[in-house]
Structure formats: structure tokens, C-alpha cells
PDB file of C-alpha atoms in Angstrom:
ATOM      1  CA  MET A  33       0.000   0.000   0.000  1.00 31.00           C
ATOM      2  CA  SER A  34       1.261   3.467  -0.834  1.00 30.00           C
ATOM      3  CA  VAL A  35       1.468   6.379   1.553  1.00 31.00           C
ATOM      4  CA  LEU A  36      -0.740   9.208   0.311  1.00 32.00           C
ATOM      5  CA  ALA A  37       0.497  12.769   0.084  1.00 33.00           C
ATOM      6  CA  THR A  38       0.405  15.015   3.132  1.00 36.00           C
ATOM      7  CA  PRO A  39      -0.238  18.776   2.964  1.00 39.00           C
ATOM      8  CA  ARG A  40       2.487  21.346   2.707  1.00 39.00           C
ATOM      9  CA  PRO A  41       2.644  23.272   6.028  1.00 42.00           C
ATOM     10  CA  GLU A  42       2.004  26.676   4.456  1.00 43.00           C
ATOM     11  CA  ALA A  43      -0.957  25.351   2.495  1.00 41.00           C
ATOM     12  CA  ALA A  44      -2.413  23.664   5.553  1.00 41.00           C
ATOM     13  CA  ARG A  45      -2.165  26.906   7.518  1.00 43.00           C
ATOM     14  CA  SER A  46      -3.949  28.785   4.740  1.00 43.00           C
ATOM     15  CA  ALA A  47      -6.689  26.185   4.520  1.00 41.00           C
ATOM     16  CA  ALA A  48      -7.193  26.173   8.287  1.00 43.00           C
ATOM     17  CA  ALA A  49      -8.610  29.687   8.185  1.00 48.00           C
ATOM     18  CA  HIS A  50     -11.033  28.989   5.317  1.00 56.00           C
ATOM     19  CA  SER A  51     -12.010  25.321   5.490  1.00 73.00           C
ATOM     20  CA  PRO A  52     -15.730  24.793   4.847  1.00 86.00           C
ATOM     21  CA  VAL A  53     -15.684  21.237   6.225  1.00 91.00           C
ATOM     22  CA  GLU A  54     -16.744  20.237   9.735  1.00 95.00           C
ATOM     23  CA  PHE A  55     -16.809  16.677  11.061  1.00 96.00           C
ATOM     24  CA  ARG A  56     -19.742  16.215  13.439  1.00 97.00           C
ATOM     25  CA  LEU A  57     -19.985  13.666  16.239  1.00 98.00           C
ATOM     26  CA  LEU A  58     -22.506  15.294  18.610  1.00 98.00           C
ATOM     27  CA  GLY A  59     -25.441  13.312  17.300  1.00 97.00           C
ATOM     28  CA  PRO A  60     -25.574  11.207  14.135  1.00 96.00           C
ATOM     29  CA  VAL A  61     -22.063  11.010  12.668  1.00 97.00           C
ATOM     30  CA  MET A  62     -21.764  13.170   9.559  1.00 96.00           C
ATOM     31  CA  VAL A  63     -19.629  15.621   7.623  1.00 96.00           C
ATOM     32  CA  HIS A  64     -20.950  19.126   6.958  1.00 94.00           C
ATOM     33  CA  ASP A  65     -19.680  20.884   3.844  1.00 90.00           C
ATOM     34  CA  ALA A  66     -20.551  24.564   4.090  1.00 88.00           C
ATOM     35  CA  THR A  67     -19.620  25.126   0.449  1.00 83.00           C
ATOM     36  CA  GLY A  68     -22.956  23.766  -0.686  1.00 80.00           C
ATOM     37  CA  GLY A  69     -24.619  23.383   2.701  1.00 84.00           C
ATOM     38  CA  ALA A  70     -24.592  19.606   2.367  1.00 88.00           C
ATOM     39  CA  ASP A  71     -24.568  17.066   5.198  1.00 93.00           C
ATOM     40  CA  ILE A  72     -22.745  13.904   4.177  1.00 94.00           C
ATOM     41  CA  VAL A  73     -23.939  10.883   6.161  1.00 94.00           C
ATOM     42  CA  PRO A  74     -22.303   7.488   5.575  1.00 93.00           C
ATOM     43  CA  ALA A  75     -25.022   4.990   4.735  1.00 88.00           C
ATOM     44  CA  GLY A  76     -23.738   1.897   6.525  1.00 89.00           C
ATOM     45  CA  SER A  77     -23.153   1.423  10.237  1.00 92.00           C
ATOM     46  CA  LYS A  78     -19.553   0.290   9.652  1.00 93.00           C
ATOM     47  CA  GLN A  79     -18.864   3.349   7.500  1.00 94.00           C
ATOM     48  CA  ARG A  80     -20.183   5.608  10.253  1.00 95.00           C
ATOM     49  CA  ALA A  81     -18.203   3.774  12.931  1.00 96.00           C
ATOM     50  CA  LEU A  82     -15.043   4.010  10.822  1.00 97.00           C
ATOM     51  CA  LEU A  83     -15.498   7.745  10.286  1.00 97.00           C
ATOM     52  CA  ALA A  84     -16.234   8.266  13.985  1.00 97.00           C
ATOM     53  CA  ALA A  85     -13.111   6.352  15.014  1.00 97.00           C
ATOM     54  CA  PHE A  86     -10.972   8.377  12.604  1.00 97.00           C
ATOM     55  CA  VAL A  87     -12.355  11.742  13.773  1.00 97.00           C
ATOM     56  CA  THR A  88     -12.103  10.767  17.438  1.00 96.00           C
ATOM     57  CA  HIS A  89      -8.406   9.993  16.926  1.00 96.00           C
ATOM     58  CA  ALA A  90      -7.607  12.552  14.233  1.00 96.00           C
ATOM     59  CA  GLY A  91      -3.873  12.800  13.660  1.00 95.00           C
ATOM     60  CA  VAL A  92      -3.256   9.444  15.350  1.00 96.00           C
ATOM     61  CA  LEU A  93      -2.364   6.236  13.533  1.00 97.00           C
ATOM     62  CA  LEU A  94      -5.048   3.589  14.061  1.00 97.00           C
ATOM     63  CA  ASP A  95      -3.682   0.149  13.287  1.00 95.00           C
ATOM     64  CA  VAL A  96      -5.609  -2.419  11.300  1.00 95.00           C
ATOM     65  CA  ASP A  97      -6.298  -4.698  14.268  1.00 94.00           C
ATOM     66  CA  ARG A  98      -7.763  -1.882  16.344  1.00 94.00           C
ATOM     67  CA  LEU A  99     -10.022  -0.712  13.525  1.00 96.00           C
ATOM     68  CA  ALA A 100     -11.121  -4.270  12.788  1.00 94.00           C
ATOM     69  CA  ALA A 101     -12.079  -4.772  16.433  1.00 93.00           C
ATOM     70  CA  GLU A 102     -14.026  -1.506  16.284  1.00 94.00           C
ATOM     71  CA  LEU A 103     -16.006  -2.426  13.185  1.00 94.00           C
ATOM     72  CA  TRP A 104     -16.652  -6.098  13.913  1.00 92.00           C
ATOM     73  CA  ASP A 105     -17.284  -5.993  17.681  1.00 86.00           C
ATOM     74  CA  GLY A 106     -14.026  -7.729  18.559  1.00 77.00           C
ATOM     75  CA  ALA A 107     -14.692 -10.667  16.211  1.00 82.00           C
ATOM     76  CA  PRO A 108     -13.326  -9.606  12.803  1.00 84.00           C
ATOM     77  CA  PRO A 109     -13.594 -11.908   9.792  1.00 86.00           C
ATOM     78  CA  GLY A 110     -10.576 -13.730   8.409  1.00 86.00           C
ATOM     79  CA  ASN A 111     -10.214 -11.203   5.591  1.00 90.00           C
ATOM     80  CA  ALA A 112     -10.549  -8.204   7.937  1.00 90.00           C
ATOM     81  CA  ALA A 113      -7.616  -6.307   6.407  1.00 93.00           C
ATOM     82  CA  ASN A 114      -9.070  -6.483   2.902  1.00 94.00           C
ATOM     83  CA  ALA A 115     -12.581  -5.699   4.116  1.00 95.00           C
ATOM     84  CA  LEU A 116     -11.263  -2.716   6.075  1.00 95.00           C
ATOM     85  CA  GLN A 117      -9.371  -1.495   3.019  1.00 95.00           C
ATOM     86  CA  ALA A 118     -12.617  -1.581   1.035  1.00 95.00           C
ATOM     87  CA  HIS A 119     -14.456   0.398   3.734  1.00 95.00           C
ATOM     88  CA  VAL A 120     -11.684   3.010   3.781  1.00 96.00           C
ATOM     89  CA  ALA A 121     -11.827   3.321  -0.006  1.00 95.00           C
ATOM     90  CA  ARG A 122     -15.589   3.910   0.080  1.00 94.00           C
ATOM     91  CA  LEU A 123     -15.185   6.483   2.853  1.00 95.00           C
ATOM     92  CA  ARG A 124     -12.554   8.349   0.845  1.00 94.00           C
ATOM     93  CA  ARG A 125     -14.948   8.602  -2.100  1.00 93.00           C
ATOM     94  CA  LEU A 126     -17.683   9.880   0.182  1.00 92.00           C
ATOM     95  CA  LEU A 127     -15.723  12.709   1.796  1.00 91.00           C
ATOM     96  CA  PRO A 128     -15.735  16.157   0.159  1.00 87.00           C
ATOM     97  CA  ALA A 129     -12.694  17.335  -1.762  1.00 80.00           C
ATOM     98  CA  PRO A 130     -10.179  18.540   0.851  1.00 71.00           C
ATOM     99  CA  GLY A 131      -8.786  21.363  -1.291  1.00 65.00           C
ATOM    100  CA  ASP A 132      -6.319  21.937  -4.078  1.00 51.00           C
ATOM    101  CA  TYR A 133      -3.099  21.817  -2.083  1.00 49.00           C
ATOM    102  CA  GLY A 134      -2.412  18.089  -2.127  1.00 55.00           C
ATOM    103  CA  HIS A 135      -4.000  17.260   1.217  1.00 69.00           C
ATOM    104  CA  ALA A 136      -5.550  13.821   1.702  1.00 85.00           C
ATOM    105  CA  TRP A 137      -8.082  13.165   4.459  1.00 93.00           C
ATOM    106  CA  ILE A 138      -7.063   9.558   5.068  1.00 95.00           C
ATOM    107  CA  SER A 139      -3.486   8.357   4.699  1.00 95.00           C
ATOM    108  CA  THR A 140      -2.597   4.700   4.304  1.00 94.00           C
ATOM    109  CA  LEU A 141       0.454   3.752   6.373  1.00 96.00           C
ATOM    110  CA  PRO A 142       2.280   0.414   6.682  1.00 94.00           C
ATOM    111  CA  THR A 143       0.360  -0.657   9.802  1.00 95.00           C
ATOM    112  CA  GLY A 144      -2.914   1.216   9.525  1.00 96.00           C
ATOM    113  CA  TYR A 145      -4.651   4.468   8.639  1.00 97.00           C
ATOM    114  CA  LEU A 146      -4.591   8.087   9.790  1.00 97.00           C
ATOM    115  CA  LEU A 147      -7.115  10.892   9.384  1.00 96.00           C
ATOM    116  CA  ASP A 148      -5.589  14.361   8.959  1.00 94.00           C
ATOM    117  CA  LEU A 149      -8.118  17.123   9.610  1.00 92.00           C
ATOM    118  CA  GLY A 150      -5.966  19.669   7.828  1.00 88.00           C
ATOM    119  CA  GLY A 151      -7.930  22.909   8.045  1.00 87.00           C
ATOM    120  CA  ALA A 152     -11.232  21.238   8.868  1.00 92.00           C
ATOM    121  CA  SER A 153     -12.896  21.476  12.268  1.00 94.00           C
ATOM    122  CA  THR A 154     -15.151  19.336  14.440  1.00 96.00           C
ATOM    123  CA  ASP A 155     -18.254  20.125  16.440  1.00 97.00           C
ATOM    124  CA  VAL A 156     -16.526  18.515  19.426  1.00 98.00           C
ATOM    125  CA  GLN A 157     -13.823  21.192  19.243  1.00 97.00           C
ATOM    126  CA  ARG A 158     -16.429  23.952  19.217  1.00 97.00           C
ATOM    127  CA  PHE A 159     -18.356  22.390  22.087  1.00 98.00           C
ATOM    128  CA  THR A 160     -15.215  21.902  24.179  1.00 98.00           C
ATOM    129  CA  ARG A 161     -14.077  25.483  23.618  1.00 98.00           C
ATOM    130  CA  ARG A 162     -17.429  27.093  24.440  1.00 98.00           C
ATOM    131  CA  SER A 163     -17.969  24.869  27.457  1.00 98.00           C
ATOM    132  CA  ALA A 164     -14.537  25.667  28.879  1.00 98.00           C
ATOM    133  CA  GLU A 165     -14.995  29.418  28.360  1.00 98.00           C
ATOM    134  CA  GLY A 166     -18.444  29.329  29.909  1.00 98.00           C
ATOM    135  CA  ARG A 167     -17.434  27.308  32.950  1.00 98.00           C
ATOM    136  CA  ALA A 168     -14.514  29.662  33.572  1.00 98.00           C
ATOM    137  CA  ALA A 169     -16.876  32.671  33.598  1.00 97.00           C
ATOM    138  CA  VAL A 170     -19.616  31.312  35.893  1.00 96.00           C
ATOM    139  CA  ALA A 171     -18.369  33.041  39.046  1.00 94.00           C
ATOM    140  CA  THR A 172     -17.269  36.343  37.485  1.00 95.00           C
ATOM    141  CA  ASP A 173     -19.755  36.900  34.652  1.00 96.00           C
ATOM    142  CA  PRO A 174     -22.682  34.480  34.983  1.00 96.00           C
ATOM    143  CA  ALA A 175     -24.755  36.122  32.242  1.00 96.00           C
ATOM    144  CA  ARG A 176     -21.973  35.642  29.690  1.00 98.00           C
ATOM    145  CA  ALA A 177     -21.307  32.161  31.051  1.00 98.00           C
ATOM    146  CA  ALA A 178     -24.949  31.152  30.593  1.00 98.00           C
ATOM    147  CA  LYS A 179     -24.887  32.361  26.988  1.00 98.00           C
ATOM    148  CA  LEU A 180     -21.686  30.450  26.188  1.00 98.00           C
ATOM    149  CA  LEU A 181     -22.841  27.263  27.889  1.00 99.00           C
ATOM    150  CA  HIS A 182     -26.236  27.372  26.195  1.00 98.00           C
ATOM    151  CA  GLY A 183     -24.472  27.835  22.864  1.00 98.00           C
ATOM    152  CA  ALA A 184     -22.237  24.847  23.575  1.00 98.00           C
ATOM    153  CA  LEU A 185     -25.205  22.610  24.342  1.00 98.00           C
ATOM    154  CA  GLU A 186     -27.055  23.741  21.218  1.00 98.00           C
ATOM    155  CA  LEU A 187     -24.389  21.968  19.146  1.00 98.00           C
ATOM    156  CA  TRP A 188     -25.763  18.615  20.279  1.00 98.00           C
ATOM    157  CA  ARG A 189     -28.169  17.024  17.765  1.00 97.00           C
ATOM    158  CA  GLY A 190     -28.669  13.806  19.724  1.00 96.00           C
ATOM    159  CA  PRO A 191     -26.571  11.289  21.688  1.00 96.00           C
ATOM    160  CA  ALA A 192     -22.852  11.595  20.964  1.00 97.00           C
ATOM    161  CA  LEU A 193     -21.688   9.240  18.199  1.00 96.00           C
ATOM    162  CA  GLN A 194     -25.240   8.050  17.738  1.00 94.00           C
ATOM    163  CA  ASP A 195     -25.417   4.454  16.424  1.00 88.00           C
ATOM    164  CA  CYS A 196     -21.605   4.173  16.617  1.00 92.00           C
ATOM    165  CA  ARG A 197     -21.060   3.290  20.264  1.00 91.00           C
ATOM    166  CA  ARG A 198     -20.512  -0.469  20.057  1.00 90.00           C
ATOM    167  CA  GLY A 199     -16.747  -0.560  19.487  1.00 93.00           C
ATOM    168  CA  PRO A 200     -14.272   0.314  22.277  1.00 94.00           C
ATOM    169  CA  VAL A 201     -12.847   3.423  20.566  1.00 95.00           C
ATOM    170  CA  CYS A 202     -16.203   5.096  19.940  1.00 96.00           C
ATOM    171  CA  ALA A 203     -17.746   3.888  23.206  1.00 96.00           C
ATOM    172  CA  ALA A 204     -14.965   5.477  25.251  1.00 96.00           C
ATOM    173  CA  GLU A 205     -15.274   8.781  23.386  1.00 97.00           C
ATOM    174  CA  ALA A 206     -19.061   8.766  23.699  1.00 97.00           C
ATOM    175  CA  ASP A 207     -18.785   8.247  27.466  1.00 97.00           C
ATOM    176  CA  ARG A 208     -16.296  11.121  27.720  1.00 97.00           C
ATOM    177  CA  LEU A 209     -18.532  13.456  25.736  1.00 98.00           C
ATOM    178  CA  ASP A 210     -21.619  12.464  27.728  1.00 98.00           C
ATOM    179  CA  GLU A 211     -19.813  13.397  30.938  1.00 98.00           C
ATOM    180  CA  MET A 212     -18.711  16.733  29.442  1.00 98.00           C
ATOM    181  CA  ARG A 213     -22.304  17.466  28.470  1.00 98.00           C
ATOM    182  CA  LEU A 214     -23.564  16.797  32.008  1.00 98.00           C
ATOM    183  CA  THR A 215     -20.813  18.977  33.483  1.00 98.00           C
ATOM    184  CA  THR A 216     -21.798  21.733  31.059  1.00 98.00           C
ATOM    185  CA  LEU A 217     -25.453  21.408  32.088  1.00 98.00           C
ATOM    186  CA  GLU A 218     -24.470  21.717  35.747  1.00 98.00           C
ATOM    187  CA  ALA A 219     -22.489  24.873  35.009  1.00 98.00           C
ATOM    188  CA  LEU A 220     -25.321  26.326  32.907  1.00 98.00           C
ATOM    189  CA  HIS A 221     -27.853  25.997  35.716  1.00 98.00           C
ATOM    190  CA  GLU A 222     -25.395  27.357  38.266  1.00 97.00           C
ATOM    191  CA  ALA A 223     -24.880  30.402  36.030  1.00 97.00           C
ATOM    192  CA  ARG A 224     -28.632  30.882  35.649  1.00 97.00           C
ATOM    193  CA  LEU A 225     -29.120  30.659  39.409  1.00 97.00           C
ATOM    194  CA  ARG A 226     -26.447  33.321  39.854  1.00 95.00           C
ATOM    195  CA  CYS A 227     -28.460  35.480  37.433  1.00 94.00           C
ATOM    196  CA  GLU A 228     -31.587  35.001  39.597  1.00 94.00           C
ATOM    197  CA  ARG A 229     -33.265  32.891  36.895  1.00 94.00           C
ATOM    198  CA  HIS A 230     -34.243  30.182  39.379  1.00 94.00           C
ATOM    199  CA  GLY A 231     -37.814  29.914  38.119  1.00 94.00           C
ATOM    200  CA  GLU A 232     -36.787  28.751  34.658  1.00 93.00           C
ATOM    201  CA  CYS A 233     -34.315  26.210  36.083  1.00 96.00           C
ATOM    202  CA  ILE A 234     -36.818  24.148  38.056  1.00 98.00           C
ATOM    203  CA  GLY A 235     -38.448  22.234  35.205  1.00 97.00           C
ATOM    204  CA  ASP A 236     -35.127  21.376  33.530  1.00 98.00           C
ATOM    205  CA  LEU A 237     -33.564  20.276  36.813  1.00 98.00           C
ATOM    206  CA  GLU A 238     -36.576  18.108  37.651  1.00 98.00           C
ATOM    207  CA  ARG A 239     -36.071  16.290  34.343  1.00 98.00           C
ATOM    208  CA  LEU A 240     -32.322  16.007  34.874  1.00 98.00           C
ATOM    209  CA  THR A 241     -32.726  14.450  38.323  1.00 98.00           C
ATOM    210  CA  ALA A 242     -35.123  11.927  36.789  1.00 98.00           C
ATOM    211  CA  ASP A 243     -32.798  11.132  33.877  1.00 98.00           C
ATOM    212  CA  HIS A 244     -29.651  10.995  36.051  1.00 98.00           C
ATOM    213  CA  PRO A 245     -30.932   9.840  39.453  1.00 98.00           C
ATOM    214  CA  LEU A 246     -27.478   9.229  40.952  1.00 97.00           C
ATOM    215  CA  ARG A 247     -25.951  12.588  40.027  1.00 98.00           C
ATOM    216  CA  GLU A 248     -26.096  14.610  43.240  1.00 98.00           C
ATOM    217  CA  ARG A 249     -25.209  17.983  41.739  1.00 98.00           C
ATOM    218  CA  PHE A 250     -28.529  18.220  39.903  1.00 98.00           C
ATOM    219  CA  TYR A 251     -30.427  17.653  43.178  1.00 98.00           C
ATOM    220  CA  ASP A 252     -28.265  20.323  44.818  1.00 98.00           C
ATOM    221  CA  LEU A 253     -29.079  22.900  42.134  1.00 98.00           C
ATOM    222  CA  LEU A 254     -32.774  21.987  42.192  1.00 98.00           C
ATOM    223  CA  MET A 255     -32.925  22.509  45.955  1.00 98.00           C
ATOM    224  CA  VAL A 256     -31.453  25.997  45.527  1.00 97.00           C
ATOM    225  CA  ALA A 257     -33.882  26.865  42.723  1.00 97.00           C
ATOM    226  CA  LEU A 258     -36.884  25.729  44.767  1.00 97.00           C
ATOM    227  CA  TYR A 259     -35.735  27.496  47.933  1.00 97.00           C
ATOM    228  CA  ARG A 260     -35.243  30.774  46.079  1.00 96.00           C
ATOM    229  CA  SER A 261     -38.740  30.373  44.649  1.00 95.00           C
ATOM    230  CA  GLY A 262     -40.170  30.233  48.181  1.00 95.00           C
ATOM    231  CA  ARG A 263     -40.691  26.455  48.104  1.00 96.00           C
ATOM    232  CA  GLN A 264     -38.644  25.312  51.098  1.00 97.00           C
ATOM    233  CA  ALA A 265     -40.711  22.181  51.784  1.00 98.00           C
ATOM    234  CA  GLU A 266     -40.265  20.994  48.201  1.00 98.00           C
ATOM    235  CA  ALA A 267     -36.530  21.639  48.424  1.00 98.00           C
ATOM    236  CA  ILE A 268     -36.382  19.377  51.480  1.00 98.00           C
ATOM    237  CA  GLY A 269     -38.423  16.804  49.573  1.00 98.00           C
ATOM    238  CA  VAL A 270     -35.826  16.802  46.788  1.00 98.00           C
ATOM    239  CA  TYR A 271     -33.164  15.821  49.305  1.00 98.00           C
ATOM    240  CA  GLU A 272     -35.302  12.950  50.558  1.00 98.00           C
ATOM    241  CA  ARG A 273     -35.886  11.784  46.998  1.00 98.00           C
ATOM    242  CA  ALA A 274     -32.145  11.838  46.291  1.00 98.00           C
ATOM    243  CA  ARG A 275     -31.438   9.934  49.485  1.00 98.00           C
ATOM    244  CA  ARG A 276     -33.952   7.198  48.660  1.00 98.00           C
ATOM    245  CA  ARG A 277     -32.530   6.726  45.180  1.00 98.00           C
ATOM    246  CA  LEU A 278     -28.914   6.620  46.348  1.00 97.00           C
ATOM    247  CA  VAL A 279     -29.647   4.165  49.137  1.00 98.00           C
ATOM    248  CA  ALA A 280     -31.699   1.924  46.841  1.00 98.00           C
ATOM    249  CA  ALA A 281     -29.187   1.913  43.977  1.00 97.00           C
ATOM    250  CA  LEU A 282     -25.831   2.121  45.744  1.00 97.00           C
ATOM    251  CA  GLY A 283     -26.501   1.573  49.427  1.00 97.00           C
ATOM    252  CA  ILE A 284     -24.982   4.949  50.331  1.00 97.00           C
ATOM    253  CA  GLU A 285     -26.182   8.207  51.868  1.00 97.00           C
ATOM    254  CA  PRO A 286     -25.888  11.546  50.039  1.00 97.00           C
ATOM    255  CA  GLY A 287     -22.450  13.119  50.086  1.00 97.00           C
ATOM    256  CA  PRO A 288     -21.335  16.060  52.240  1.00 97.00           C
ATOM    257  CA  ALA A 289     -22.234  18.698  49.634  1.00 96.00           C
ATOM    258  CA  LEU A 290     -25.866  17.624  49.437  1.00 97.00           C
ATOM    259  CA  ARG A 291     -26.124  17.143  53.206  1.00 97.00           C
ATOM    260  CA  GLY A 292     -24.728  20.639  53.649  1.00 96.00           C
ATOM    261  CA  ARG A 293     -27.318  21.989  51.245  1.00 97.00           C
ATOM    262  CA  LEU A 294     -30.096  20.400  53.294  1.00 97.00           C
ATOM    263  CA  GLU A 295     -28.722  22.021  56.439  1.00 97.00           C
ATOM    264  CA  SER A 296     -28.623  25.429  54.754  1.00 96.00           C
ATOM    265  CA  VAL A 297     -32.233  25.025  53.583  1.00 97.00           C
ATOM    266  CA  LEU A 298     -33.415  24.011  57.062  1.00 97.00           C
ATOM    267  CA  THR A 299     -31.627  26.942  58.725  1.00 95.00           C
ATOM    268  CA  HIS A 300     -32.412  29.539  56.033  1.00 94.00           C
ATOM    269  CA  SER A 301     -28.716  30.160  55.465  1.00 92.00           C
ATOM    270  CA  PRO A 302     -27.974  33.590  53.930  1.00 90.00           C
ATOM    271  CA  GLY A 303     -25.721  31.808  51.455  1.00 86.00           C
ATOM    272  CA  LEU A 304     -28.821  30.419  49.733  1.00 89.00           C
ATOM    273  CA  VAL A 305     -30.037  33.858  48.782  1.00 83.00           C
ATOM    274  CA  ALA A 306     -29.261  34.859  45.202  1.00 68.00           C
ATOM    275  CA  PRO A 307     -26.154  37.071  44.896  1.00 60.00           C
ATOM    276  CA  GLY A 308     -28.243  39.900  43.455  1.00 51.00           C
ATOM    277  CA  VAL A 309     -30.593  39.773  46.423  1.00 46.00           C
ATOM    278  CA  LEU A 310     -27.656  39.809  48.822  1.00 46.00           C
ATOM    279  CA  ASP A 311     -26.237  42.838  47.010  1.00 50.00           C
ATOM    280  CA  GLU A 312     -29.581  44.623  47.272  1.00 44.00           C
ATOM    281  CA  LEU A 313     -29.879  43.779  50.980  1.00 45.00           C
ATOM    282  CA  ASP A 314     -26.370  45.093  51.537  1.00 47.00           C
ATOM    283  CA  ARG A 315     -27.250  48.304  49.677  1.00 47.00           C
ATOM    284  CA  LEU A 316     -30.401  48.727  51.771  1.00 49.00           C
ATOM    285  CA  ARG A 317     -28.453  48.159  55.004  1.00 57.00           C
ATOM    286  CA  ARG A 318     -25.946  50.828  54.008  1.00 57.00           C
ATOM    287  CA  ARG A 319     -28.796  53.188  53.135  1.00 57.00           C
ATOM    288  CA  VAL A 320     -30.499  52.569  56.509  1.00 62.00           C
ATOM    289  CA  ASP A 321     -27.204  53.257  58.290  1.00 59.00           C
ATOM    290  CA  GLU A 322     -26.769  56.441  56.281  1.00 61.00           C
ATOM    291  CA  LEU A 323     -30.301  57.610  57.083  1.00 62.00           C
ATOM    292  CA  GLY A 324     -29.697  56.824  60.756  1.00 64.00           C
ATOM    293  CA  ARG A 325     -26.589  59.008  60.780  1.00 67.00           C
ATOM    294  CA  GLN A 326     -28.463  61.811  59.014  1.00 68.00           C
ATOM    295  CA  GLN A 327     -31.283  61.572  61.551  1.00 75.00           C
ATOM    296  CA  LEU A 328     -28.823  61.813  64.428  1.00 74.00           C
ATOM    297  CA  GLU A 329     -27.200  64.843  62.827  1.00 69.00           C
ATOM    298  CA  LEU A 330     -30.560  66.536  62.264  1.00 71.00           C
ATOM    299  CA  THR A 331     -31.576  65.803  65.862  1.00 72.00           C
ATOM    300  CA  ARG A 332     -28.319  67.295  67.122  1.00 74.00           C
ATOM    301  CA  ARG A 333     -28.837  70.449  65.058  1.00 72.00           C
ATOM    302  CA  LEU A 334     -32.457  70.739  66.157  1.00 72.00           C
ATOM    303  CA  ASN A 335     -31.462  70.398  69.797  1.00 74.00           C
ATOM    304  CA  ALA A 336     -28.758  73.000  69.350  1.00 74.00           C
ATOM    305  CA  ALA A 337     -31.138  75.387  67.636  1.00 70.00           C
ATOM    306  CA  THR A 338     -33.837  75.072  70.290  1.00 72.00           C
ATOM    307  CA  ALA A 339     -31.360  75.238  73.182  1.00 69.00           C
ATOM    308  CA  GLY A 340     -29.626  78.380  71.899  1.00 58.00           C
ATOM    309  CA  PRO A 341     -32.242  81.051  72.757  1.00 53.00           C
ATOM    310  CA  GLN A 342     -32.921  79.464  76.116  1.00 53.00           C
ATOM    311  CA  ALA A 343     -29.237  79.643  76.965  1.00 48.00           C
ATOM    312  CA  VAL A 344     -29.186  83.353  76.018  1.00 43.00           C
ATOM    313  CA  ALA A 345     -32.311  84.074  78.121  1.00 48.00           C
ATOM    314  CA  ARG A 346     -30.708  82.510  81.147  1.00 48.00           C
TER     315      ARG A 346
END
């Protein structure tokens, strides 16, 4: 097998800024070509799994045995190398033209194959970047964080690597992306709570606790949202629901974070109040103190004014 041409560095850099191609894994596996607005979806499950494995490990050599195990569930046929070669050839024909600078998407190497993204991008890259930026801004700029995190989650069109999760390569990547999505959802609702948008969080968090019954952070956020909506009893009920599910499924009690949240709900901890409310309370306290000082000063002046003539008369 021959080794296909690789891009010249200067051409690759030029293409990187203008590439119309995006490989998409956050849902059904496909390739989006912005040139004509086309979505290219491999027809067969093995074609989709092969593309997903290549994109997941872009720039990394995947040997024949590893790819065969991915496509044939660990039980490849006797002619796996030839069958794999045929699948790669069909995938090459399916992919859009990479450009006019000699770049090849898939290179054939002595022991396997390698996908070179060149100047193309992936939806996973965009999601990862937006999620990281949003999570970093939650504490300092929650409104911006919520916008970034919402934008990151909008990139998802369905389960990650949909219909391609049977092989070990794709299954591991799908699990990693699923965890990143849940972490992003946690950060999104924390940002919204910091923006005093607790009312709109409740429904989503109710669904998330039902879909992920062992993930304590969603219960924690739901308790805060309910408490700030004046629903203390329901917030306590959420803790009890979490406890029952954890004990039934794992035989364990809720962790210290969730137990601490229950304590703060029971004692009406000031830390449960939305930051904006705390800021307003602090402003009102300062204003009351200021008015108190002004009243004392006015009283002193009034006393001085009324005492003056009397002192002269005496």
C-alpha cells in the first residue's frame, strides 16, 4: 500500500482559516460541507463507525487490528484487512474534496490508517471550547457564562456518536462526551441561578434528576432553585428523593455537599439567597445606616437650635 500525500505546512495553515468542512460527532455522525450546505452521512453502520473512530483519533495512527475490532465488535472476519481497506476506499470517495493543495483526508500507512483534519474542524472542538470558556466565567460573569454554555449545548443534535457506540474506541469517546455534556449542564444551571433565573431552572432540573438519578449535583441545584422560589418544603423533599434513590441503587447516603445543602435550607442560610438579592440587601443596610446618621445629625442640630435662645435668656 502506498502512503498518500500530506499537505504542505504553508498550504495547511492557509486552509485552516477557510475550510468549509466540519466533522460532526454530537449526534448522528456526519460531515458538513458549508460550500454547498450539504450534510454527508455514511449509509452503513460500519462506514459511520469508521469515520467516527478516525475523527475521534484525528492525527493518530489507528492500526488495522484496532479498527477491525471496532467495526466487527471484537470478532473480525478472516479477511478483515481487505474488508477494512474496502471500507476506507468507500469512505474516501464519500468525503468532500479537501482542497487543491495536495492534502488527503485519510493516509494509508504500513500498519494502519490516519485521518488528517488539515484545516477542517469538528463540532466537538467547538463544544469543548465554548464549554470551557463558559465554565470559567460562571463566578465572574454568569450572564456571559450562561450564553456560552447554552451555545455549547445547542451543538448537540442527539446522543454523541449516535449508532456508533458499540466498538471500544467510539464507546470510550461517547462516554467522555456524555460526561462533558452533564458537566456543562451543571455549570449552565449554576450560572442561571447566579443570574436570579431560578424559576426557569426548576423544570429542567426536575427532568435532569429523573434522567440521572445518581448525580447529586442536579439535586443540589434543584434545591437551591426551589428554595429561592419560596418552596422550602419541596426543596427538602428533593433531598429525601435523592437519598432514597442513592440508598436503593448504591446503598450509600448523600455526600457532604448535598447534606450541607439540606442544612442550609433548614436553617435559612444567607448563602442560599441569590447574589443579586444579597447585594440589594447590603445596599439597603448601608442606606439605613446612612439615614440613621443623618437623623442623628438633624436631631443634634435641632437640639442645638432650640437650646440656643434658652441659653441666652438665662
